[in-house]
Structures are given as structure tokens and as C-alpha cells.
Coordinates of C-alpha atoms in Angstrom, one line a residue:
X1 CA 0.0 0.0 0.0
X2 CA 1.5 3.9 -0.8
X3 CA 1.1 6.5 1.7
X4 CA -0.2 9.9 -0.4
X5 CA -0.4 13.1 1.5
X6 CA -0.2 16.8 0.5
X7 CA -1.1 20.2 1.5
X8 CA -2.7 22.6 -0.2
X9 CA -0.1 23.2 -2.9
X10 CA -0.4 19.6 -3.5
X11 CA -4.0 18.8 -3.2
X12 CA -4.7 18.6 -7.2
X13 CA -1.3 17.0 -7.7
X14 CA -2.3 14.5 -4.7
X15 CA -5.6 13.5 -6.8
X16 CA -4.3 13.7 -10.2
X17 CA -2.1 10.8 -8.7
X18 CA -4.7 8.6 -6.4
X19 CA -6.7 8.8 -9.9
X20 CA -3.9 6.8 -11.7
X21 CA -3.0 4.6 -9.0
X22 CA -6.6 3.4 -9.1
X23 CA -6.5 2.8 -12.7
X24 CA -3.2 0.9 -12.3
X25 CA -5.0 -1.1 -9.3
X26 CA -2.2 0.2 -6.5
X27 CA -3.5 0.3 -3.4
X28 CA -3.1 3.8 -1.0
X29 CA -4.3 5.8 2.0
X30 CA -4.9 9.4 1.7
X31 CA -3.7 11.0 4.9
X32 CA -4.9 14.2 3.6
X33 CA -5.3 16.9 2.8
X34 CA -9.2 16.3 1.7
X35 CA -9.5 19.9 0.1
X36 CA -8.0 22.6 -1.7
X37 CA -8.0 24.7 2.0
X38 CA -5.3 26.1 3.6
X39 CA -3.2 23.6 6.2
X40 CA 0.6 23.4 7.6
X41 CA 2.3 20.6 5.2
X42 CA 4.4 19.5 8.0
X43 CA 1.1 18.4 9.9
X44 CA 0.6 15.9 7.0
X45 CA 4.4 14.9 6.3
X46 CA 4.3 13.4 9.7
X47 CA 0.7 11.7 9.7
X48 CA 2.0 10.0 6.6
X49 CA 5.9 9.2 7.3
X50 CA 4.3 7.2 10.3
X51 CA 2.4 5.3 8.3
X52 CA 5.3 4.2 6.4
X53 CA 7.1 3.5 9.4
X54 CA 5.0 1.7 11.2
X55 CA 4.6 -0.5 8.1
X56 CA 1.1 0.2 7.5
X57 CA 2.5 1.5 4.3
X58 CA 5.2 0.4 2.1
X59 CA 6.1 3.5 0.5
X60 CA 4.5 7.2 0.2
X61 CA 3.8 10.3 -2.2
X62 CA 4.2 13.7 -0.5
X63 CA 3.1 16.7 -2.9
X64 CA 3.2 20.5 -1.3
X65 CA 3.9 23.4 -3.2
X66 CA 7.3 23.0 -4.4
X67 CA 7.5 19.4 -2.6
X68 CA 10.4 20.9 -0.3
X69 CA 8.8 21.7 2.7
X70 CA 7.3 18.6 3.0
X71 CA 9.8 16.2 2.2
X72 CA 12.0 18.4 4.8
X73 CA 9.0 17.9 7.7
X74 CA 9.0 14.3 6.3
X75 CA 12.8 13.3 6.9
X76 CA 12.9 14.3 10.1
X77 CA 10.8 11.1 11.1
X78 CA 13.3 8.3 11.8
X79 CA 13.3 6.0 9.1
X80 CA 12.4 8.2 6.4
X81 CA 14.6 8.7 3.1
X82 CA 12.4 11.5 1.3
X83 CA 13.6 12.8 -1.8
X84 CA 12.2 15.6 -3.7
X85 CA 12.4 14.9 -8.2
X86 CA 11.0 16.7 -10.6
X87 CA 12.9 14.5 -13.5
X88 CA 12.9 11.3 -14.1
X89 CA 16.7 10.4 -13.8
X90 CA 16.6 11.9 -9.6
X91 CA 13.1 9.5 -9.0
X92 CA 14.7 6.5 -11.0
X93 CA 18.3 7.0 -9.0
X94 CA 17.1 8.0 -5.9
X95 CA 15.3 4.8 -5.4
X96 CA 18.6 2.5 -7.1
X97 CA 20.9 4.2 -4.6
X98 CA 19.1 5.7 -2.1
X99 CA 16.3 3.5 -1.1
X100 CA 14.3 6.0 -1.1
X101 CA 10.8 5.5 0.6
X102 CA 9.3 8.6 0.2
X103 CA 8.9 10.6 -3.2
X104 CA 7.9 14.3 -3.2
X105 CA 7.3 16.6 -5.6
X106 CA 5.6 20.5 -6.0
X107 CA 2.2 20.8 -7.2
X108 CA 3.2 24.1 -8.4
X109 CA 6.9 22.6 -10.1
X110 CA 5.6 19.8 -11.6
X111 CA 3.2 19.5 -14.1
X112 CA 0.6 16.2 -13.6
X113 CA 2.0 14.2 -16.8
X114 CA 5.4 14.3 -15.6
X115 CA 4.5 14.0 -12.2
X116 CA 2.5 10.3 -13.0
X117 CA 5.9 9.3 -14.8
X118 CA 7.9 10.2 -12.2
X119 CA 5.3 8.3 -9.6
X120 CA 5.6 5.5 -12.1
X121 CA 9.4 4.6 -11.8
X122 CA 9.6 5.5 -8.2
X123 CA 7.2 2.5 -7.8
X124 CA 8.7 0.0 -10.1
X125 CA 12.2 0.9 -9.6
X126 CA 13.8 -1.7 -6.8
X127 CA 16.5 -0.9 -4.6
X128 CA 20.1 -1.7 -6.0
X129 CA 22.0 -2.5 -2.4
X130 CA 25.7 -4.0 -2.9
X131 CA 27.8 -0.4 -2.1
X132 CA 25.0 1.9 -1.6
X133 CA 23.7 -0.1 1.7
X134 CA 26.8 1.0 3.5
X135 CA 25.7 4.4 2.7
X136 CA 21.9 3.6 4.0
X137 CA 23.8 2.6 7.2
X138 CA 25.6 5.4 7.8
X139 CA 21.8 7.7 7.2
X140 CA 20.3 5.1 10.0
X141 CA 23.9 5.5 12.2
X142 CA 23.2 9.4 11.6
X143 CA 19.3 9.1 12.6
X144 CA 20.4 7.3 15.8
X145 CA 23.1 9.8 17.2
X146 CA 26.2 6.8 16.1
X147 CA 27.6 9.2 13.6

């Protein structure tokens, strides 16, 4: 299941992309917003990295304004790797090395077509290990003070 979540600056983007998970048959939980109305993205950056973390979820969309805010709000809950792309090499890469769990992008940057590619390879793109795991370990040594 994919954790979405935006703020305002995101809502449309947010939708644009439950829309074609649903016609892809991907499972996800909205945890919000539920409407174009002002709200603090890093309310909803933290409702939804927990549900990644807790394993409710096995990955999550974040979309704010520019998609910076809110993947800063969202890395600062242990066990997140968000990585704000707007191009297809960063969302392709930044699960290959990175391991990202957490893609974010800016309702505002982004247009939705590019946006639903970018969703696309995030989601089928697997996680390369070998060298780049000893550099996943060092982000979890960092999260827990051992770096």
C-alpha cells in the first residue's frame, strides 16, 4: 500500500495521482489533505511518514507546493529517506541508490503528466543494495546519534 499526502499546494497533484494509482489497481491511504483549503504541510508529512514507518504502508507520495517543505517535515521522522524529483533520472536514482521510501514533488513545479511518470518509476524501480547499503547505514547511524 502507498502512503499519499499533500497540502494545499499539492491537493490537485495529490488526486491527479490517487486517480492513476486506481486505474493501475495500487492500493493507498490518503492522509490528507481532503481539500484545496489552507493547512501546515508539516502536519501531513508526519501523519504520513508514520504510516510508512510503522509498516502500514510500504512506500509514500508527498506533494506540497514545491514538494520541499514537506519532504523536509517528512525526513525528520526516523526512518524516512524523502527525496524531492522533478525529473525522471533523480526519481529513478534516488530509489537505485538511495532506497528512497518517500517521493515528493511540488504541485506548483511539476506538471501532472510528468508527475505520473515520475510516480511510475519511483514504484517499479527496486533498490540496488551492494555499495549503496553501506551508505543507508551510515543515514540510520546518523538518525540514531552513532555518527
Amino acid at each position: 500500500m502507498i502512503a499519499l499526502g499533500s497540502d494545499h499546494g499539492g491537493f490537485e497533484l495529490k488526486e491527479a495521482i490517487k486517480k492513476h494509482l486506481e486505474e493501475k489497481g495500487i492500493r493507498y491511504k490518503d492522509f490528507g489533505t481532503y481539500s484545496p483549503e489552507s493547512i501546515d504541510y508539516a502536519v501531513i508529512a508526519a501523519k504520513t511518514a508514520k504510516g510508512i514507518v510503522s509498516g502500514e504502508c510500504e512506500k509514500g507520495i508527498l506533494c506540497c507546493g514545491t514538494g520541499i517543505g514537506i519532504s523536509i517535515a517528512a525526513n525528520k521522522v526516523k526512518g524516512i529517506r524523502a527525496a524531492c524529483c522533478s525529473d525522471y533520472f533523480s526519481a529513478k536514482y534516488t530509489r537505485l541508490h538511495n532506497d528512497a521510501n518517500v517521493l515528493c514533488m511540488g504541485g506548483r513545479v511539476v506538471g501532472v503528466g510528468l508527475a505520473l511518470e515520475l510516480v511510475d518509476v519511483f514504484l517499479e524501480t527496486e533498490f540496488e543494495g551492494g555499495r549503496h547499503q553501506r551508505r543507508i547505514d551510515q543515514i540510520a547511524a546518523i538518525e540514531n546519534g552513532e555518527l
